[in-house]
Short mmCIF file of C-alpha atoms in Angstrom, two decimals:
data_model
loop_
_atom_site.label_atom_id
_atom_site.label_comp_id
_atom_site.label_asym_id
_atom_site.label_seq_id
_atom_site.Cartn_x
_atom_site.Cartn_y
_atom_site.Cartn_z
CA MET A 1 37.81 31.54 34.01
CA SER A 2 34.37 30.79 34.36
CA ASN A 3 32.37 32.25 37.19
CA ASP A 4 32.61 28.60 39.10
CA ASP A 5 35.81 28.99 39.65
CA THR A 6 36.26 32.30 42.02
CA SER A 7 33.46 30.59 44.37
CA LYS A 8 35.56 29.85 47.04
CA GLY A 9 37.13 33.47 46.66
CA ILE A 10 40.27 32.67 45.79
CA ASP A 11 39.54 31.70 42.19
CA ARG A 12 42.06 28.36 41.63
CA ARG A 13 44.24 29.57 39.42
CA GLY A 14 45.11 32.96 41.64
CA ALA A 15 46.04 30.88 44.34
CA LEU A 16 47.87 29.21 42.32
CA GLU A 17 50.29 31.52 40.65
CA CYS A 18 50.86 33.12 44.29
CA MET A 19 52.20 29.14 45.42
CA ILE A 20 54.41 29.41 42.27
CA TRP A 21 55.54 32.92 42.33
CA ALA A 22 56.89 32.05 45.96
CA GLY A 23 59.05 29.45 44.71
CA THR A 24 57.58 26.56 46.60
CA GLY A 25 57.35 22.69 44.75
CA VAL A 26 53.72 23.16 43.84
CA ILE A 27 51.61 19.45 43.71
CA TRP A 28 48.62 19.62 40.65
CA THR A 29 46.73 17.58 39.72
CA LEU A 30 44.53 17.39 36.79
CA SER A 31 41.42 15.50 36.15
CA GLY A 32 39.39 14.78 32.68
CA GLY A 33 41.05 18.35 32.22
CA MET A 34 40.19 20.22 34.96
CA PRO A 35 42.55 21.57 37.66
CA LYS A 36 41.39 20.02 40.97
CA SER A 37 42.87 22.41 44.22
CA SER A 38 46.67 20.13 45.45
CA GLN A 39 47.32 18.73 48.47
CA LEU A 40 49.25 21.96 49.47
CA LEU A 41 46.76 24.46 49.17
CA GLY A 42 44.39 22.13 51.35
CA THR A 43 41.23 23.24 50.24
CA GLY A 44 39.37 20.19 51.53
CA PRO A 45 39.26 16.36 52.03
CA ALA A 46 37.50 16.16 48.82
CA GLN A 47 39.96 17.66 46.73
CA ALA A 48 42.99 16.40 48.47
CA ALA A 49 45.52 15.33 45.76
CA GLU A 50 44.81 11.18 44.48
CA LYS A 51 46.57 9.03 46.09
CA VAL A 52 46.62 6.46 43.28
CA ALA A 53 49.31 4.62 41.73
CA THR A 54 52.01 6.19 39.13
CA GLY A 55 52.06 5.32 36.13
CA PHE A 56 55.31 6.71 35.42
CA SER A 57 56.41 10.24 35.39
CA PHE A 58 58.62 12.00 33.12
CA LEU A 59 61.50 14.84 34.11
CA GLN A 60 61.07 18.24 31.94
CA ILE A 61 64.19 19.95 31.59
CA SER A 62 65.12 23.52 29.85
CA ASP A 63 66.45 26.43 29.13
CA SER A 64 70.22 24.83 29.68
CA HIS A 65 71.87 28.19 27.83
CA VAL A 66 75.11 25.97 27.74
CA GLY A 67 78.22 28.54 27.33
CA PHE A 68 76.84 31.21 28.82
CA ASN A 69 78.69 33.13 31.52
CA LYS A 70 77.81 36.19 31.19
CA PRO A 71 76.74 38.19 35.63
CA ALA A 72 73.16 36.48 35.65
CA ASN A 73 75.30 33.33 35.79
CA PRO A 74 79.15 32.90 34.84
CA ASP A 75 78.43 28.84 34.85
CA ALA A 76 75.39 27.40 32.85
CA LEU A 77 77.17 24.60 32.88
CA GLY A 78 77.98 23.77 36.16
CA THR A 79 73.99 25.24 37.32
CA LEU A 80 72.99 22.08 34.41
CA LYS A 81 75.16 19.45 36.47
CA GLU A 82 73.08 20.54 40.47
CA ALA A 83 69.63 20.21 37.78
CA ILE A 84 70.72 16.59 36.21
CA ALA A 85 71.92 16.12 39.93
CA LYS A 86 68.63 16.96 41.36
CA VAL A 87 67.10 13.69 38.82
CA SER A 88 68.03 11.29 42.08
CA ASP A 89 66.02 12.58 44.58
CA LEU A 90 62.70 12.33 42.83
CA PRO A 91 60.70 10.07 44.51
CA ALA A 92 60.07 8.44 41.36
CA ARG A 93 62.84 8.06 38.54
CA PRO A 94 61.63 9.45 35.67
CA ALA A 95 60.76 7.18 32.43
CA PHE A 96 62.38 9.80 30.40
CA MET A 97 63.34 13.28 29.99
CA ILE A 98 61.90 16.17 27.45
CA HIS A 99 64.85 19.40 27.28
CA THR A 100 61.79 22.11 25.70
CA GLY A 101 64.86 23.92 24.05
CA ASP A 102 67.84 26.55 24.10
CA ILE A 103 70.27 23.56 24.86
CA THR A 104 73.30 25.59 24.66
CA HIS A 105 73.66 29.63 24.52
CA LEU A 106 75.17 29.67 20.68
CA SER A 107 74.39 26.93 18.75
CA LYS A 108 78.78 26.20 19.21
CA PRO A 109 79.20 22.58 18.87
CA GLY A 110 81.25 22.18 22.25
CA GLN A 111 78.09 23.90 23.50
CA PHE A 112 76.34 21.11 21.92
CA ASP A 113 78.90 18.27 23.35
CA ASP A 114 79.33 19.75 26.61
CA ALA A 115 75.53 19.79 27.11
CA GLU A 116 74.84 15.91 25.83
CA LYS A 117 77.08 14.91 28.22
CA VAL A 118 75.97 16.17 31.70
CA ILE A 119 72.32 15.48 30.59
CA GLY A 120 73.55 12.23 29.44
CA GLU A 121 74.60 11.81 33.42
CA ALA A 122 71.00 11.29 33.55
CA LYS A 123 70.47 8.18 32.23
CA LEU A 124 67.23 9.20 30.93
CA ASP A 125 66.70 8.71 26.93
CA VAL A 126 65.81 12.37 26.06
CA HIS A 127 63.27 14.22 23.58
CA TYR A 128 64.49 17.00 22.54
CA VAL A 129 62.65 20.76 20.73
CA PRO A 130 65.21 23.08 20.12
CA GLY A 131 65.19 27.13 21.15
CA GLU A 132 65.70 30.05 19.16
CA HIS A 133 69.66 29.25 20.48
CA ASP A 134 69.95 26.43 19.32
CA LEU A 135 70.03 27.22 15.49
CA ILE A 136 72.37 30.39 15.85
CA ASP A 137 74.88 28.46 13.52
CA GLU A 138 76.20 29.24 10.26
CA ASP A 139 74.23 26.51 8.78
CA ASN A 140 70.82 27.46 10.21
CA GLY A 141 70.25 24.47 12.40
CA LYS A 142 72.24 21.48 11.30
CA ALA A 143 73.62 21.92 14.14
CA TYR A 144 71.06 21.26 15.98
CA LEU A 145 69.42 18.64 12.70
CA ASP A 146 72.27 17.23 12.70
CA ARG A 147 72.09 15.33 16.53
CA PHE A 148 69.21 15.76 17.58
CA GLY A 149 66.50 15.41 14.41
CA LYS A 150 67.13 12.05 13.46
CA ASN A 151 63.43 10.47 13.42
CA THR A 152 62.65 13.80 13.03
CA LYS A 153 59.54 15.98 10.40
CA GLY A 154 60.50 18.95 8.34
CA GLY A 155 62.43 21.31 11.32
CA GLY A 156 62.89 18.60 13.81
CA TRP A 157 59.05 17.98 14.89
CA TYR A 158 57.89 14.35 15.83
CA SER A 159 55.36 12.46 17.97
CA PHE A 160 56.07 9.48 20.07
CA ASP A 161 53.66 7.29 22.71
CA ALA A 162 54.73 6.56 26.02
CA GLY A 163 52.91 4.47 29.17
CA GLY A 164 49.49 5.40 26.57
CA VAL A 165 50.29 9.30 26.52
CA HIS A 166 50.87 10.62 23.24
CA PHE A 167 53.56 13.54 22.73
CA ILE A 168 54.80 15.36 20.35
CA GLY A 169 56.85 17.68 19.91
CA LEU A 170 56.94 20.92 18.95
CA VAL A 171 59.53 23.18 16.76
CA ASN A 172 58.11 26.69 17.51
CA VAL A 173 61.91 28.97 16.26
CA ALA A 174 62.23 28.46 13.42
CA ASN A 175 62.04 30.94 10.26
CA LEU A 176 60.30 33.61 12.65
CA LYS A 177 58.70 36.68 10.38
CA ALA A 178 59.58 40.38 11.75
CA GLY A 179 57.08 41.86 13.90
CA GLY A 180 56.20 38.44 14.94
CA MET A 181 56.58 36.01 18.18
CA GLY A 182 57.41 32.61 17.95
CA SER A 183 56.07 30.71 14.47
CA LEU A 184 54.78 26.69 13.62
CA GLY A 185 54.41 27.42 10.29
CA ASP A 186 51.74 25.77 7.80
CA GLU A 187 53.72 22.32 6.95
CA GLN A 188 53.88 21.17 10.69
CA LEU A 189 50.20 22.43 11.41
CA ALA A 190 49.39 19.77 8.37
CA TRP A 191 51.93 17.08 10.29
CA LEU A 192 49.57 17.57 13.53
CA ALA A 193 46.40 17.95 12.00
CA ASP A 194 47.78 13.92 10.44
CA ASP A 195 49.60 12.92 13.36
CA LEU A 196 46.18 13.73 15.50
CA LYS A 197 44.04 11.86 12.68
CA GLY A 198 41.60 9.22 14.52
CA LYS A 199 43.35 9.09 17.91
CA PRO A 200 40.63 8.49 20.66
CA THR A 201 39.55 11.63 22.27
CA SER A 202 40.35 9.61 25.68
CA THR A 203 43.86 9.89 24.91
CA PRO A 204 46.09 12.04 26.92
CA VAL A 205 48.02 14.27 25.12
CA VAL A 206 51.41 16.00 26.18
CA VAL A 207 52.18 19.17 23.82
CA PHE A 208 55.98 20.65 24.50
CA ALA A 209 57.91 23.64 22.68
CA HIS A 210 60.11 26.05 23.16
CA ILE A 211 57.83 29.20 22.95
CA PRO A 212 55.11 29.06 24.89
CA LEU A 213 51.65 28.42 22.75
CA TRP A 214 50.22 31.21 25.02
CA THR A 215 50.46 34.56 24.60
CA ILE A 216 52.64 35.26 27.43
CA SER A 217 53.23 39.05 26.90
CA ALA A 218 53.41 39.94 22.95
CA ASP A 219 55.91 42.95 23.32
CA TRP A 220 58.58 40.70 24.69
CA GLY A 221 57.37 37.75 21.37
CA TRP A 222 56.83 35.45 24.59
CA GLY A 223 54.05 33.54 22.04
CA THR A 224 53.03 31.06 19.15
CA GLU A 225 51.80 33.81 16.77
CA ASP A 226 50.00 31.04 15.33
CA SER A 227 48.91 28.50 17.68
CA ALA A 228 45.48 28.74 17.65
CA ARG A 229 45.37 26.42 15.19
CA ALA A 230 47.47 24.37 16.67
CA LEU A 231 45.60 23.90 19.96
CA THR A 232 42.30 23.77 17.61
CA LEU A 233 43.09 20.58 16.61
CA LEU A 234 43.14 19.62 20.40
CA THR A 235 40.55 20.67 21.81
CA ARG A 236 38.33 17.33 21.03
CA PHE A 237 40.78 15.49 23.67
CA GLY A 238 40.20 15.04 27.08
CA SER A 239 43.77 16.36 28.64
CA VAL A 240 46.09 18.48 27.15
CA THR A 241 48.90 19.24 29.04
CA VAL A 242 51.80 21.97 27.25
CA LEU A 243 55.11 22.09 28.20
CA ASN A 244 57.00 25.49 27.34
CA GLY A 245 60.31 27.02 28.04
CA HIS A 246 61.90 30.29 26.88
CA ILE A 247 60.81 32.86 29.66
CA HIS A 248 62.86 31.24 32.28
CA GLN A 249 60.23 31.62 34.75
CA LEU A 250 57.00 29.39 36.19
CA MET A 251 53.98 30.11 35.03
CA GLN A 252 50.69 28.44 33.87
CA LYS A 253 47.39 28.82 32.58
CA VAL A 254 44.14 26.39 32.16
CA GLU A 255 42.00 27.19 29.67
CA GLY A 256 39.18 24.41 29.11
CA ASN A 257 40.36 21.34 28.52
CA VAL A 258 43.80 22.63 27.67
CA THR A 259 46.39 23.31 30.06
CA PHE A 260 49.54 25.24 30.02
CA HIS A 261 53.12 25.52 31.88
CA THR A 262 56.36 27.39 31.59
CA ALA A 263 59.67 25.60 33.68
CA ARG A 264 62.10 27.15 35.09
CA SER A 265 65.66 27.34 33.01
CA THR A 266 68.21 25.94 34.11
CA ALA A 267 71.15 28.70 33.66
CA PHE A 268 69.09 32.40 34.45
CA PRO A 269 66.17 33.44 35.57
CA GLN A 270 64.30 36.50 33.56
CA PRO A 271 61.91 39.23 34.86
CA ALA A 272 58.31 38.47 35.29
CA PRO A 273 56.55 40.35 31.83
CA GLY A 274 56.28 44.45 32.70
CA THR A 275 59.37 44.16 35.58
CA ALA A 276 61.92 45.03 33.16
CA PRO A 277 62.50 46.91 30.49
CA ALA A 278 63.49 43.72 28.06
CA PRO A 279 63.37 40.11 28.79
CA GLY A 280 66.93 39.48 29.34
CA PRO A 281 68.90 37.80 31.60
CA MET A 282 67.82 38.98 35.09
CA LEU A 283 70.86 39.54 37.87
CA VAL A 284 69.78 38.56 40.74
CA PRO A 285 71.80 38.12 44.00
CA ALA A 286 74.01 35.27 44.43
CA GLU A 287 72.21 33.62 47.08
CA LYS A 288 68.85 33.76 45.63
CA LEU A 289 69.65 32.26 41.92
CA ARG A 290 69.36 28.21 42.43
CA GLY A 291 65.71 29.78 43.61
CA LEU A 292 64.70 30.59 40.09
CA LEU A 293 66.23 28.13 38.69
CA GLY A 294 65.03 24.47 38.62
CA ILE A 295 63.22 21.17 36.97
CA THR A 296 59.65 20.09 36.29
CA SER A 297 58.53 16.79 36.71
CA VAL A 298 54.60 15.27 35.61
CA GLU A 299 53.87 12.21 36.37
CA VAL A 300 51.19 10.15 34.64
CA HIS A 301 47.75 8.44 36.36
CA HIS A 302 47.39 5.75 34.91
CA GLY A 303 42.86 5.60 34.50
CA LYS A 304 42.63 8.82 35.96
CA GLY A 305 43.72 10.59 32.91
CA ALA A 306 45.50 13.35 34.98
CA LEU A 307 48.34 14.92 35.25
CA ALA A 308 50.63 15.82 38.31
CA ILE A 309 53.53 18.69 37.91
CA THR A 310 55.83 19.32 40.66
CA ASP A 311 58.26 21.98 40.57
CA THR A 312 61.54 21.82 41.55
CA PRO A 313 64.20 24.12 42.55
CA LEU A 314 67.82 23.44 42.74
CA ALA A 315 68.40 25.10 45.92
CA THR A 316 65.53 26.70 48.56
CA SER A 317 66.81 30.40 48.72
CA MET B 1 86.47 39.47 10.30
CA LEU B 2 83.49 40.60 8.92
CA LYS B 3 83.93 44.04 9.16
CA PHE B 4 87.19 44.01 7.30
CA ARG B 5 85.78 42.26 4.53
CA THR B 6 82.92 45.01 4.19
CA ARG B 7 84.61 48.25 4.95
CA ARG B 8 87.06 46.92 2.22
CA ARG B 9 83.12 46.01 -0.53
CA ALA B 10 82.20 49.20 1.71
CA GLY B 11 85.53 51.70 -0.38
CA ALA B 12 84.64 49.75 -3.72
CA VAL B 13 81.14 50.60 -3.81
CA PHE B 14 82.65 54.12 -2.40
CA ILE B 15 84.83 54.29 -5.71
CA ALA B 16 81.95 52.89 -7.95
CA VAL B 17 79.74 55.68 -7.34
CA THR B 18 81.88 58.41 -7.38
CA LEU B 19 83.58 57.32 -11.30
CA ALA B 20 79.65 57.17 -12.08
CA ALA B 21 77.62 58.86 -10.59
CA VAL B 22 78.63 61.52 -8.69
CA PRO B 23 81.86 62.56 -9.21
CA ALA B 24 82.28 65.65 -7.95
CA LEU B 25 80.33 64.96 -4.34
CA PRO B 26 82.75 64.82 -1.66
CA VAL B 27 80.86 61.47 -0.54
CA ARG B 28 82.41 60.38 3.20
CA ALA B 29 80.96 56.86 4.53
CA ALA B 30 81.06 57.46 7.52
CA ASP B 31 80.06 55.17 10.13
CA THR B 32 77.17 55.71 11.49
CA GLU B 33 76.45 53.28 14.84
CA VAL B 34 73.12 51.43 15.99
CA ASN B 35 73.21 50.43 19.28
CA ILE B 36 71.46 47.04 20.24
CA GLU B 37 70.79 47.24 23.81
CA ASN B 38 67.82 46.12 25.85
CA PHE B 39 66.50 43.82 23.03
CA THR B 40 65.48 47.32 21.16
CA PHE B 41 67.78 48.87 17.96
CA ALA B 42 68.63 52.24 19.11
CA PRO B 43 68.03 54.87 16.86
CA GLU B 44 64.99 52.56 16.12
CA GLU B 45 64.63 54.09 12.38
CA LEU B 46 67.84 56.38 10.81
CA THR B 47 68.72 58.13 7.73
CA VAL B 48 71.28 58.18 6.51
CA LYS B 49 73.30 59.54 2.28
CA ALA B 50 73.74 56.78 0.15
CA GLY B 51 77.34 55.13 0.59
CA THR B 52 77.09 54.67 4.79
CA VAL B 53 78.63 52.42 6.57
CA ILE B 54 75.82 50.91 9.62
CA VAL B 55 77.71 49.21 12.42
CA PHE B 56 75.34 47.00 14.38
CA ARG B 57 76.68 46.63 17.53
CA ASN B 58 75.34 44.11 20.70
CA ARG B 59 74.96 45.12 24.16
CA ASP B 60 72.63 42.79 25.53
CA ASP B 61 74.01 39.98 27.66
CA ILE B 62 71.74 38.10 24.88
CA PRO B 63 72.60 37.22 20.57
CA HIS B 64 71.05 39.77 18.11
CA THR B 65 70.94 39.40 14.33
CA VAL B 66 70.16 42.30 12.40
CA ASN B 67 68.45 40.77 8.72
CA GLY B 68 67.26 42.74 6.33
CA THR B 69 62.94 41.98 5.98
CA LYS B 70 63.70 41.48 2.00
CA GLY B 71 66.66 39.64 2.74
CA GLU B 72 69.57 42.41 1.95
CA PHE B 73 71.26 42.22 5.15
CA HIS B 74 71.45 38.44 6.92
CA SER B 75 74.29 39.17 9.89
CA LYS B 76 75.09 35.65 11.73
CA ALA B 77 74.60 35.64 15.37
CA LEU B 78 75.94 38.45 17.38
CA ASP B 79 77.14 37.61 21.25
CA THR B 80 77.74 40.19 23.48
CA ASP B 81 79.72 43.49 22.11
CA GLU B 82 79.95 42.17 18.46
CA SER B 83 79.49 43.96 15.37
CA PHE B 84 77.98 43.72 12.02
CA SER B 85 78.85 46.05 9.69
CA PHE B 86 76.75 46.65 6.05
CA THR B 87 77.33 49.89 3.76
CA PHE B 88 73.90 51.16 2.80
CA ALA B 89 75.29 51.79 -1.55
CA ASN B 90 71.63 52.23 -2.79
CA PRO B 91 69.02 54.81 -1.89
CA GLY B 92 66.13 53.39 -0.16
CA THR B 93 63.94 52.28 2.48
CA TYR B 94 65.37 48.89 4.59
CA GLU B 95 63.45 47.60 7.20
CA TYR B 96 65.03 44.89 9.42
CA PHE B 97 65.00 42.63 12.52
CA CYS B 98 66.31 39.94 14.95
CA GLY B 99 65.29 36.35 13.35
CA LEU B 100 66.01 35.37 17.20
CA HIS B 101 64.08 38.35 18.21
CA PRO B 102 61.10 39.36 15.83
CA GLN B 103 59.20 41.50 18.14
CA MET B 104 62.44 44.09 17.57
CA THR B 105 62.54 46.50 14.26
CA GLY B 106 64.35 48.89 12.72
CA ARG B 107 64.23 50.83 9.42
CA VAL B 108 67.08 52.70 7.98
CA VAL B 109 66.51 55.26 5.15
CA VAL B 110 68.97 55.51 2.36
CA THR B 111 68.83 59.72 0.64
CA PRO B 112 70.86 59.82 -2.29
#
């Protein structure tokens, strides 16, 4: 981050991360690619969250792991139901939903069925990208692509436009190489370059994929080895928001015009990098679990190029 | 069951090897186990005699796979406590990794 970011005594990212780790609902605003302090931070009237007419909002859910029944959460389908029930509590009805992967735990047909049934109760269009847990059927992802691969390219990537925003769903969990992390691959990157060609730089872009497109922990494989090539294609856009899952916890970073954000899981939490021997499910006391699971909603403010992201836990503990 | 199938194959390989190359050597394909725990293969490197059956057993609450980097072997996704067996019939060095978490790597060195 540049020096002027720290001029207020606490740098914005630090403050935001503190809030995030406190597990509160976090609201922050992005204007022309630069973050502004949120209303909740209370750092002055000039930085109060802008009250603008809401264009539309969409919802992100992630890592539902339907079929998971281990001690960290014996009923992942149950907490997915709770997450979907939260949709009706949102102040504005989302236009649609994105699911950033690990829909199921083991890619079994019954797990996909259960997930679709519960997610369908929100009565929203859902745009999926796969997690690595969704491609482990005997046919290496056929089960996922048969269900969700219509109108997608290659291994399941695609783009669409909604409310003046260009949405890009990427797949970074297929054909992973020994010793590496997530991977997009040449074919997908070529498609991305073509997809962005001719798009005005004023178009807000939202990119979503399962594994983070920034390296959070190489040791734990929490990153995408060729993400820099994708981000290079996105640098000319004024507002880029990258939404990921996989790490089952909130984390964010702002780099230039790009905001990276990871959503909570609806199934089980995972440890912060370096705080445990491995990145597996984190067992927490039952009464704490729902404070670590949740959903994310994103508001698009028309005419501002601004997105506001709100993370809502299933319960405050 | 995968396990039985690979064991039968192990027997076949054993017979073939004994008849063709080393008829006098009392090779016994003792099972050797690699534990998959905390997102690591343990032991990470293992040296065995040709003909050894290695059992890879997943002790994590997250599925893993065991994939030879050159495609020599390839398990299905192993859920908790599931295992995959492979007979290392031929001497050589076999690098492998988890196809879901490719930072997880291991190596089997097979001696004659």
